[in-house]
Coordinates of C-alpha atoms and ligand atoms in Angstrom, one line a residue:
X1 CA 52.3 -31.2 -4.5
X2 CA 51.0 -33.2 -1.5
X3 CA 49.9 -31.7 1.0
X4 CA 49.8 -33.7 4.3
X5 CA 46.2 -33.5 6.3
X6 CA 48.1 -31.8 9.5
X7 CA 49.3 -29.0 7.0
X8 CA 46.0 -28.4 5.5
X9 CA 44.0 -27.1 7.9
X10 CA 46.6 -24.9 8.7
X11 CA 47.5 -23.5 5.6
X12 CA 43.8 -22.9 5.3
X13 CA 42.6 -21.7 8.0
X14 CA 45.9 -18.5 7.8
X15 CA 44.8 -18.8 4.1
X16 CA 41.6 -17.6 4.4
X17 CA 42.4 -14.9 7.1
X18 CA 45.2 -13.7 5.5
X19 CA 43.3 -13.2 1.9
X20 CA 40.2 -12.5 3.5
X21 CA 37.9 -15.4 3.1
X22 CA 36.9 -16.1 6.4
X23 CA 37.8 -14.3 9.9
X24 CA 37.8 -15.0 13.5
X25 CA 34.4 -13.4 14.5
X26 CA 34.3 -10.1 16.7
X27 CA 38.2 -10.0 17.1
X28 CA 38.9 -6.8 18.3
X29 CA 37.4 -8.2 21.6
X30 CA 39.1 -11.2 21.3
X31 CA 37.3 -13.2 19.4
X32 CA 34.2 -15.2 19.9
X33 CA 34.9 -19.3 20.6
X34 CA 33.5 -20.6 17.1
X35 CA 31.9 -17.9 15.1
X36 CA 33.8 -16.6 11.9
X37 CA 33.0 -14.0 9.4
X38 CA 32.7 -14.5 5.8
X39 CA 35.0 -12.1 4.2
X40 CA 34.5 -10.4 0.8
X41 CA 35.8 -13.7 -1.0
X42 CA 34.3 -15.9 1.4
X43 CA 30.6 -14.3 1.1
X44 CA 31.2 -14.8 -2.6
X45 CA 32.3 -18.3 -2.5
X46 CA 29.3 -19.6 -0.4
X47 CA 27.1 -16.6 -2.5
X48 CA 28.3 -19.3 -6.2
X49 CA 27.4 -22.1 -4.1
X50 CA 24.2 -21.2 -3.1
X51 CA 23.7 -19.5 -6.8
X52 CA 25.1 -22.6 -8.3
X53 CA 22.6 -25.2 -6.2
X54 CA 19.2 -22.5 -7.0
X55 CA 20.1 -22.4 -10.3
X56 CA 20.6 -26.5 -10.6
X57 CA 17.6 -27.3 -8.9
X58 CA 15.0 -24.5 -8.9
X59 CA 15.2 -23.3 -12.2
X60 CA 16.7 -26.5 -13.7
X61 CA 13.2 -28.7 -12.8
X62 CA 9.6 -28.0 -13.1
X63 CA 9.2 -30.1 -10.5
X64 CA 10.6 -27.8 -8.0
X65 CA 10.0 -24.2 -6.2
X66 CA 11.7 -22.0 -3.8
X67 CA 10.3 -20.3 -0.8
X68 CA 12.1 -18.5 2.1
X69 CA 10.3 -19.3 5.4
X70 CA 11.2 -17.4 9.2
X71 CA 14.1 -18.4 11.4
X72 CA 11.8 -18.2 14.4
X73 CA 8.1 -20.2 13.6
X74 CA 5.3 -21.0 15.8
X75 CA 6.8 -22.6 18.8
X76 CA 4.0 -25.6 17.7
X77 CA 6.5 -26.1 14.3
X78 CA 9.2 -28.0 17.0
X79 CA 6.5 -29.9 19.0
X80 CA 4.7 -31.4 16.3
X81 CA 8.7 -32.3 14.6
X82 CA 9.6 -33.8 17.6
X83 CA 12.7 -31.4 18.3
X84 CA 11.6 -30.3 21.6
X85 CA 11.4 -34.0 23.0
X86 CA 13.7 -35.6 20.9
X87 CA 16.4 -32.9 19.2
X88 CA 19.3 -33.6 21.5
X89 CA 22.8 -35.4 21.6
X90 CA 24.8 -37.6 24.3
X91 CA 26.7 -35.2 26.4
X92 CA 29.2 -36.2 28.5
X93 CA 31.6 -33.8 30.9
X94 CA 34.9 -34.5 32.7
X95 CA 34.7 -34.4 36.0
X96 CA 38.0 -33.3 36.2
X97 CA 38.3 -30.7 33.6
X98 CA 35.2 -30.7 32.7
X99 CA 35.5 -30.5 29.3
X100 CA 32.5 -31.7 27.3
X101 CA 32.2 -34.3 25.1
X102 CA 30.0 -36.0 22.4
X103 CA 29.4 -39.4 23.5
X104 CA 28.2 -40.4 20.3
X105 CA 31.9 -38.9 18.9
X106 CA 33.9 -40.6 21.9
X107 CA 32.3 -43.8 21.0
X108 CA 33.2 -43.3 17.1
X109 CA 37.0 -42.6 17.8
X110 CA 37.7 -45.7 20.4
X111 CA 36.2 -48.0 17.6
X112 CA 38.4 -46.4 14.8
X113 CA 41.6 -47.0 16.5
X114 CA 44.3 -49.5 15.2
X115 CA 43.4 -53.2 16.3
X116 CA 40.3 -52.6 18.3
X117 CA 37.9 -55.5 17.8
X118 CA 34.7 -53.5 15.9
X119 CA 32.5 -56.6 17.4
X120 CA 33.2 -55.9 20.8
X121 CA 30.6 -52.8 22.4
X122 CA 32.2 -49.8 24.0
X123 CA 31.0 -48.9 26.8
X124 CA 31.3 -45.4 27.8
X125 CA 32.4 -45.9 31.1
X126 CA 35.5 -47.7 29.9
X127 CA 36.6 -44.2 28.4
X128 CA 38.7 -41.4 30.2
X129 CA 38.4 -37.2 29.4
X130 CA 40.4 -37.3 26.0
X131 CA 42.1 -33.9 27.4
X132 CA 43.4 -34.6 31.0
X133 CA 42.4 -38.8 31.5
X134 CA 39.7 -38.0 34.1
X135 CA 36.6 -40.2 34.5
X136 CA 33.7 -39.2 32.6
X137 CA 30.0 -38.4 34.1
X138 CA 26.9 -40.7 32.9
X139 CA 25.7 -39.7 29.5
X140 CA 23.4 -36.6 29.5
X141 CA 20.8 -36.0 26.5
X142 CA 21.4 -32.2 25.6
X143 CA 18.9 -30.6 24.1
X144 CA 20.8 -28.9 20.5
X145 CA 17.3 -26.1 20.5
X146 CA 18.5 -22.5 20.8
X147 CA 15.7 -20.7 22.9
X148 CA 14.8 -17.0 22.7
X149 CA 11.7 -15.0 24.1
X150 CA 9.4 -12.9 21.9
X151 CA 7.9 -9.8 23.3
X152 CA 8.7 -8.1 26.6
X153 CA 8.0 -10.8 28.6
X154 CA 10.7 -13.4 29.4
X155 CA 8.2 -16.1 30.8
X156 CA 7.3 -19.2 29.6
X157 CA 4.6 -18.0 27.3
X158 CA 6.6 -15.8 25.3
X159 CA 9.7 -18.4 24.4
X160 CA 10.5 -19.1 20.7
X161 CA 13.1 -21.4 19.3
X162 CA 15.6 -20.6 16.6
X163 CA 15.0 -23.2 13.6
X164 CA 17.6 -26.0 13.9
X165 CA 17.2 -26.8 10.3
X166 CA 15.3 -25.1 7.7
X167 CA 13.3 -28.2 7.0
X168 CA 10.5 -27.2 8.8
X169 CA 9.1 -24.3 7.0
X170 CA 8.9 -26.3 3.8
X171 CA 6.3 -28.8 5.7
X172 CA 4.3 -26.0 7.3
X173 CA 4.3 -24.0 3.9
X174 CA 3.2 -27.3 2.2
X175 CA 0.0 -26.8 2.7
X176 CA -0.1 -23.0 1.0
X177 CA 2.1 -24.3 -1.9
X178 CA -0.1 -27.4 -2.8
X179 CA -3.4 -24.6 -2.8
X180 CA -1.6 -22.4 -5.0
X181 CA 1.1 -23.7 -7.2
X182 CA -0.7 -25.8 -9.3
X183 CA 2.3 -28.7 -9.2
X184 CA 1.4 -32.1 -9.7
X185 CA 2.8 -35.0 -7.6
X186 CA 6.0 -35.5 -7.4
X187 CA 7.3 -32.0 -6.6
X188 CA 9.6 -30.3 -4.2
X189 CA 10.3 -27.1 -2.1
X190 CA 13.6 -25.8 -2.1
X191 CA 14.7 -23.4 0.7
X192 CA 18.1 -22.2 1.9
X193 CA 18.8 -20.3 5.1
X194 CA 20.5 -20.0 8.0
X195 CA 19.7 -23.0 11.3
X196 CA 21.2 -22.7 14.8
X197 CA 22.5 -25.6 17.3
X198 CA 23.4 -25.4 20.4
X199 CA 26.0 -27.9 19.7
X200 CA 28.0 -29.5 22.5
X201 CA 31.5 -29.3 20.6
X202 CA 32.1 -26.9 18.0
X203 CA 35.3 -26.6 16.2
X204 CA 37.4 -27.7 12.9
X205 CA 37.2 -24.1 12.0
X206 CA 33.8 -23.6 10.1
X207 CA 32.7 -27.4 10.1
X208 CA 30.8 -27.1 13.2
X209 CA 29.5 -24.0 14.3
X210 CA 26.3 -22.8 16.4
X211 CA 25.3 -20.6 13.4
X212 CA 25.5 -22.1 10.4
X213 CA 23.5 -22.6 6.5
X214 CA 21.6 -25.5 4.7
X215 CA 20.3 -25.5 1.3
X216 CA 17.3 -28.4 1.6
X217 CA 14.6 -29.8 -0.4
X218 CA 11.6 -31.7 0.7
X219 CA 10.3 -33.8 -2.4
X220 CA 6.8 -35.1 -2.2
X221 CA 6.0 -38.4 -3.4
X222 CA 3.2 -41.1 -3.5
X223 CA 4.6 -43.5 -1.1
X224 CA 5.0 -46.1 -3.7
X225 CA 7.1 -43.7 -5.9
X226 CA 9.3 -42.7 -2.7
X227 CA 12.1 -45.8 -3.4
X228 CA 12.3 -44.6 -7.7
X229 CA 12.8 -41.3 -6.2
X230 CA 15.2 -41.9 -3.3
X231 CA 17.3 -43.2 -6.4
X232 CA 17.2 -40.2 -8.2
X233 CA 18.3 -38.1 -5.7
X234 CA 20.7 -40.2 -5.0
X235 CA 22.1 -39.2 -8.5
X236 CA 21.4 -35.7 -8.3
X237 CA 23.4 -35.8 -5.3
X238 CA 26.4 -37.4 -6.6
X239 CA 26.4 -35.6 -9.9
X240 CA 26.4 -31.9 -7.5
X241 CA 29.5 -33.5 -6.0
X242 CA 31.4 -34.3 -9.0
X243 CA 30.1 -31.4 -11.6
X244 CA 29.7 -28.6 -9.9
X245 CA 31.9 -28.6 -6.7
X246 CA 34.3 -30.7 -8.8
X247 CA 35.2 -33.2 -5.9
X248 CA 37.0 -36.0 -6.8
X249 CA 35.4 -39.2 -6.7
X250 CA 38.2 -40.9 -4.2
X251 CA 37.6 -38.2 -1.3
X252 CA 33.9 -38.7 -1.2
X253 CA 32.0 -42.0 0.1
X254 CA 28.0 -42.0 0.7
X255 CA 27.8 -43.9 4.1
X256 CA 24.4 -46.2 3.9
X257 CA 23.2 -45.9 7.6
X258 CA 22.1 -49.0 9.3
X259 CA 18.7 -49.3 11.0
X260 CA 20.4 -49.2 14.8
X261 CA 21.9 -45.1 13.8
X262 CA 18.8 -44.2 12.1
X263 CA 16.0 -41.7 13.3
X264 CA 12.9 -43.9 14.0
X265 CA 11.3 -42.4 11.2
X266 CA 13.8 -42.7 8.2
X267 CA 13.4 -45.8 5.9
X268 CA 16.4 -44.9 4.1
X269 CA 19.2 -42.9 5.1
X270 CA 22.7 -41.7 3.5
X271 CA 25.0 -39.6 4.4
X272 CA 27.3 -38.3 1.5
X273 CA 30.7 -37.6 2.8
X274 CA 33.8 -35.9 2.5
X275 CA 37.2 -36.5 3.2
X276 CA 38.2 -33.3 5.2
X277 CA 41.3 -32.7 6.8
X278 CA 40.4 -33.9 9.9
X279 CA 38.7 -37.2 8.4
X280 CA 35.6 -38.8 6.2
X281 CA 33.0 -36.9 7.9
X282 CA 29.1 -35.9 7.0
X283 CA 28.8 -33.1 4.0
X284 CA 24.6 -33.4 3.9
X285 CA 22.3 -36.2 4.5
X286 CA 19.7 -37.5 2.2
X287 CA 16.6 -39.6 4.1
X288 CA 13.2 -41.2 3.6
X289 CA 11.1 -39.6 6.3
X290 CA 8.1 -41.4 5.2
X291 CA 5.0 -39.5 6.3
X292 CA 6.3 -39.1 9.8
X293 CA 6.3 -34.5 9.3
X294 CA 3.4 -34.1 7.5
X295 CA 1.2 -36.4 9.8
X296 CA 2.6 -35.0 12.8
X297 CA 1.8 -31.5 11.8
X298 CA -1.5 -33.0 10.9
X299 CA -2.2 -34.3 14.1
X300 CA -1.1 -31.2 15.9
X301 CA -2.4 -28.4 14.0
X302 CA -5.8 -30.3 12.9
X303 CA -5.4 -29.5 9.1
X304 CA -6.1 -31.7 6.7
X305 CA -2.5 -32.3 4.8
X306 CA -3.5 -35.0 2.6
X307 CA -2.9 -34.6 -1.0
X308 CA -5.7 -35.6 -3.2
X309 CA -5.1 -37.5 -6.5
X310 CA -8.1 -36.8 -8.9
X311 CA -7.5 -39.5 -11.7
X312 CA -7.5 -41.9 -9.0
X313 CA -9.9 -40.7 -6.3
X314 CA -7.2 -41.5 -3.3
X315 CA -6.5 -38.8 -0.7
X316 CA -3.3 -39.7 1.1
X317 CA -0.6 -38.3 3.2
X318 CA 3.0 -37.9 0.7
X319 CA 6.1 -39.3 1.8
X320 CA 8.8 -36.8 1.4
X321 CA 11.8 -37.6 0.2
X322 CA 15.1 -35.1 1.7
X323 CA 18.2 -34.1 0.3
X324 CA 19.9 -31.7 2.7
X325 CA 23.5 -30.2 1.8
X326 CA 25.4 -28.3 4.4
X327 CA 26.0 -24.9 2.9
X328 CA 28.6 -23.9 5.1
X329 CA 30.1 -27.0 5.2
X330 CA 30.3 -27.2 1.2
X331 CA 32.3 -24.0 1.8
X332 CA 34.7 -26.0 3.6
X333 CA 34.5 -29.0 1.4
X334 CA 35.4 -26.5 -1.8
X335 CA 38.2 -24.7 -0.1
X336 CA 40.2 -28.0 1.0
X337 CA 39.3 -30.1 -2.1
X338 CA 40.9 -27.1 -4.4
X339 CA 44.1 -26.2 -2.3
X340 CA 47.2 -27.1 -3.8
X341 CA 51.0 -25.6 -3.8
X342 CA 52.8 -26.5 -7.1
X343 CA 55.9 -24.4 -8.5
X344 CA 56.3 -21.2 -10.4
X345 CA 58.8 -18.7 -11.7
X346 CA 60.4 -16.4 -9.1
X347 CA 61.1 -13.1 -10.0
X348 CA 64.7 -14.1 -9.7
X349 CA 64.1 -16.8 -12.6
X350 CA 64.5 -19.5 -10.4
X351 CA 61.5 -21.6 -8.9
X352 CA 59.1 -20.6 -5.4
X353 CA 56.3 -22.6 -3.8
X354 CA 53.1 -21.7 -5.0
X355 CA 49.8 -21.7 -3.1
X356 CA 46.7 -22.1 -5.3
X357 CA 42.9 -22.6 -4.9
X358 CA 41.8 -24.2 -8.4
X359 CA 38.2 -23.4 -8.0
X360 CA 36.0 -24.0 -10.7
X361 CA 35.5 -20.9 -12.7
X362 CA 32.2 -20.6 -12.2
X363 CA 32.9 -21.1 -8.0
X364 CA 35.5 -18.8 -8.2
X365 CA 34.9 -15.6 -6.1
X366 CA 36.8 -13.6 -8.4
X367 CA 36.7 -14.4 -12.2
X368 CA 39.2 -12.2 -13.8
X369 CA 42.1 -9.4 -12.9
X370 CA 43.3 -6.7 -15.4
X371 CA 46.4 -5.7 -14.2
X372 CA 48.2 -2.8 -15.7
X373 CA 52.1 -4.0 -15.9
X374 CA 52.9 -0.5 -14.9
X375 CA 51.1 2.5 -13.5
X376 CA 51.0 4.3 -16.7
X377 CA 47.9 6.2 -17.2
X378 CA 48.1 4.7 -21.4
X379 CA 48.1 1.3 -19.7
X380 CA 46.1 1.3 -16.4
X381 CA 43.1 3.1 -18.6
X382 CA 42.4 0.0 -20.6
X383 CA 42.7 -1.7 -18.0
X384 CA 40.2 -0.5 -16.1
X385 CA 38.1 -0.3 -18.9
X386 CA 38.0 -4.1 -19.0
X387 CA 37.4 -4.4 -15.1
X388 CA 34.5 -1.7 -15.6
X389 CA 32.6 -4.2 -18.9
X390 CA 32.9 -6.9 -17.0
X391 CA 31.6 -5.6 -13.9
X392 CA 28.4 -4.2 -15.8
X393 CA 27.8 -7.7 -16.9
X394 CA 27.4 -8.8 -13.5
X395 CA 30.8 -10.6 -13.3
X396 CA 33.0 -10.3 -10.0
X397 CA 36.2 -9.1 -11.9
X398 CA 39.4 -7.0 -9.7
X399 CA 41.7 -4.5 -11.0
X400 CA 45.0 -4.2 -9.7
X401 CA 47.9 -1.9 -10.0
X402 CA 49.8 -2.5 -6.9
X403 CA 53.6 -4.2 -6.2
X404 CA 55.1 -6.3 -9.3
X405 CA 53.5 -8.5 -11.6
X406 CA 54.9 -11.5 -9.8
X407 CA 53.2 -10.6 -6.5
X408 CA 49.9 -9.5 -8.5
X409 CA 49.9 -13.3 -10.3
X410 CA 50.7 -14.4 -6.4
X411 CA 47.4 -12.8 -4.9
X412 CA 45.0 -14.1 -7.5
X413 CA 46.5 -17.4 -7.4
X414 CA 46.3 -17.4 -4.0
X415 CA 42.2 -16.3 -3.8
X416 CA 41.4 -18.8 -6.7
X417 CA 41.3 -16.3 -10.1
X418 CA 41.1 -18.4 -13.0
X419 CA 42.6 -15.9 -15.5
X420 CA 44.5 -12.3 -15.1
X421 CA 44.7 -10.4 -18.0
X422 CA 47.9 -8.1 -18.3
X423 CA 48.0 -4.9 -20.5
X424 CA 51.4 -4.0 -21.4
X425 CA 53.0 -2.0 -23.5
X426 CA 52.3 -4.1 -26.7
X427 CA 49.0 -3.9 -26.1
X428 CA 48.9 0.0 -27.4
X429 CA 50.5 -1.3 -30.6
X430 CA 48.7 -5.1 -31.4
X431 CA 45.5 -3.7 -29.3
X432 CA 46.1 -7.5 -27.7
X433 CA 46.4 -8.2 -23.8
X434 CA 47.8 -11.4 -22.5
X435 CA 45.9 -13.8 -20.8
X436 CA 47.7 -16.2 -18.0
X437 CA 46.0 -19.1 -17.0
X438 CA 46.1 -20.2 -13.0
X439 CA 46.2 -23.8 -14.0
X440 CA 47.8 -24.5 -16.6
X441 CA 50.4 -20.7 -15.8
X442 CA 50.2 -20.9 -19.8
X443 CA 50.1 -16.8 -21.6
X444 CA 48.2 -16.3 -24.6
X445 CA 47.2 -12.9 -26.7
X446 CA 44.2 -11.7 -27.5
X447 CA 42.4 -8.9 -29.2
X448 CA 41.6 -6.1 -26.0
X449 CA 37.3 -6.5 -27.4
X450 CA 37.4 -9.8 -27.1
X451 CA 38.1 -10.1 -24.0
X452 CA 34.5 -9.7 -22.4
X453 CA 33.2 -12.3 -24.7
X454 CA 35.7 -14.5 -24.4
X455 CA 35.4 -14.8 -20.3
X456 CA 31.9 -14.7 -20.6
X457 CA 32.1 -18.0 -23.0
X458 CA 34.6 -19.9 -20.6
X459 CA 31.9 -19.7 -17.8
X460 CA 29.1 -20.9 -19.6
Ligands
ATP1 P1 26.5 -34.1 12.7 O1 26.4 -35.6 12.9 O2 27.8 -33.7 12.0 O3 26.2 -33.4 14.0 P2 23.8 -34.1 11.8 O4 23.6 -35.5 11.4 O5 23.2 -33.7 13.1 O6 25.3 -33.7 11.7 P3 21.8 -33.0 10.1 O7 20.8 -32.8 11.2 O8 21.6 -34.2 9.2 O9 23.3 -33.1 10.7 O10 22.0 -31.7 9.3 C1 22.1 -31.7 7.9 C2 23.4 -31.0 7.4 O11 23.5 -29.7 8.0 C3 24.7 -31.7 7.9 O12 25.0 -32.7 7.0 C4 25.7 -30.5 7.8 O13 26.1 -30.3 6.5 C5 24.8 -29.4 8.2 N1 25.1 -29.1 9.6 C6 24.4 -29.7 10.7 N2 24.9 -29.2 11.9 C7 25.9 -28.3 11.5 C8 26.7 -27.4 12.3 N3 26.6 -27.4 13.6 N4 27.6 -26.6 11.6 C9 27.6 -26.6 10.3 N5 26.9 -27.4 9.5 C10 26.0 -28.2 10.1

């Protein structure tokens, strides 16, 4: 059934409080603007995800390896990126209201209204406060760098900065890995974390937030390779997209960037995105930085960063090739792609709405319920037998003995289950339990030992 964009992000955002996915963070104080909490289904959505990408990439290539570097690095890290000079985004504030804006955002939403001429510039003066129509101050660069202080002293010698992006410790660890990992040219480091902005305006429920997680890799190239391998990430990408998060093709675009919105640096930059509810907007980035991190952490730190190719005698500084996905974004990405509300039987016979989150199985938080049709001790004892097997194969399975079988199918359709399993009475006399599919709401019987097996095999 169609679900209209207004709807969705409303339907999600009770969804996932309502079945415990994600929650509005510190609540019983009233909440605090823009932080959420991941739920038990939630954590184990973004936990697949994460799982899903490791598995892909760092045990999936030779030519890739993980490392976990600190949120808080040697305050050098961010001068030698650039992020304390340059790390900031056009702020503008109402004098009025004062409300803050993106300028950069205000810009993007005059030019995408019906009939404006695209050729014509906008200038930011000629734009009131979206919120009350007041005039706007002069753009402000505001610097996106979340400060703390280390040690007892809050001067300026003790201040540390929260990573914005967890790119960084993958070019300051380059060094240790190229001593000691024995890779050859082209290779990559993998690393997924947690990065803080101070961003300027938050909001669209978990799409923006001050706290949030990427899952990066920094690939290292010779500089003539960097193009044949900008390509092939460019396929990895798109395969991610469509295989694993199983987003269709249509609600997806990957946005080339022209040289005027590009960092200095880049050569090549594209930014895959995703038709959320609130519009086509950036799901991860993937850019040619060139040499511009690893000879600015040259120059600064006064190490020699240069890779040395033996065969052919040249020493030169790799360009690095970077896929970033937003982890907490993908979240976001997987819950609206998957929502849907079709029909099923109500326990009158007749037909209900039915709200359902067709994860991929392998995505899906929980991957089986064994549900007992009634709390008879004959029947609830094989079913938790079932939950117990499949728990001590390291599967996320529920049991669930609660309210009618209706309501049961209701609550696992609703948090994405791919198959419950009901044990009725039948089952003591074929030793067969039915299996319902979400999808497909089709029941079939199978042999009670079979059962581990057989949802092990469907998540292959
Ligand atoms: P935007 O234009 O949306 O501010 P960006 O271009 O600044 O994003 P990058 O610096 O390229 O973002 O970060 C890489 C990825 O990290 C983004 O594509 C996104 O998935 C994720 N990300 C960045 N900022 C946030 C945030 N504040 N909240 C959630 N995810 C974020």
């Amino acid at each position: 059934m169609a679900i209209s964009a207004d709807q969705k992000m409303d339907l999600l955002v009770s969804l996932c409080k309502r079945r415990g996915f994600v929650f509005p963070d510190s609540e019983i104080y009233g909440g605090f603007a823009n932080a959420w909490d991941f739920g038990p289904y939630g954590v184990e959505l973004k936990n697949n995800i994460r799982d899903a990408w490791w598995k892909r990439f760092v045990y999936g290539r030779e030519d890739l390896v993980g490392v976990d570097t600190p949120i808080i690095q040697h305050p050098k890290v961010w001068e030698a990126s650039g992020h304390l000079q340059n790390f900031s985004d056009p702020l503008v504030e109402c004098k009025r209201c004062h409300h803050r804006f993106r300028a950069d955002h205000l810009l993007e939403a005059r030019q995408a209204e019906p009939g404006y001429d695209k050729e014509v510039p906008v200038d930011i003066k000629d734009i009131k406060c979206p919120d009350c129509g007041g005039q706007l101050t002069d753009v402000m660069n505001f610097n996106l760098m979340l400060k703390t202080f280390i040690g007892v002293k809050e001067d300026t010698a003790a201040v540390a900065y929260l990573r914005p992006e967890t790119a960084a410790g993958m070019f300051t660890t380059w060094k240790n890995i190229r001593d000691s990992m024995r890779q050859k040219l082209p290779f990559g480091i993998a690393q997924v974390g947690k990065a803080f902005r101070n961003e300027i305006t938050p909001g669209n429920f978990i799409f923006r937030l001050r706290e949030f997680e990427q899952m990066e890799i920094e690939y290292y190239v010779h500089p003539d390779d960097a193009p044949r391998a900008y390509d092939m990430w460019l396929d990895e990408y798109k395969a991610w997209v469509r295989d694993v998060l199983k987003i269709s093709d249509d609600h997806v675009q990957y946005r080339e960037i022209p040289d005027e919105e590009r960092a200095f640096y880049s050569r090549r930059s594209i930014d895959p995105e995703y038709q959320f509810p609130f519009g086509m907007k950036e799901l991860g980035g993937l850019a040619n930085r060139g040499d511009h991190d690893l000879s600015n952490h040259q120059r600064v730190s006064g190490e020699d960063l240069r890779w040395f190719d033996q065969e052919k005698g040249e020493r030169f500084i790799p360009y690095v090739i970077e896929p970033t996905w937003g982890l907490t974004r993908s979240v976001l990405a997987v819950l609206s792609e998957h929502l849907d509300i079709d029909e099923a039987d109500s326990v009158e016979g007749d037909k209900e709405p039915r709200m359902v989150l067709r994860f991929p199985p392998n995505l899906a938080p929980v991957k089986a319920a064994f549900l007992p049709l009634q709390k008879k001790e004959e029947l609830t004892a094989i079913a938790r037998k079932l939950s117990r097997e499949l728990k001590s194969r390291g599967i996320n399975v529920e049991y669930d003995e609660s309210a009618s079988i209706g309501k049961r199918y209701r609550r696992q359709d609703e948090i994405g289950t791919p198959w419950c399993f009901t044990v009725d009475f039948e089952s003591l006399e074929d030793g067969k339990v039915t299996v319902r599919d979400r999808d497909a709401m089709t029941q079939e019987r199978i042999a009670i030992d079979e059962v581990p097996d057989w949802i092990q095999e469907k998540l292959k």
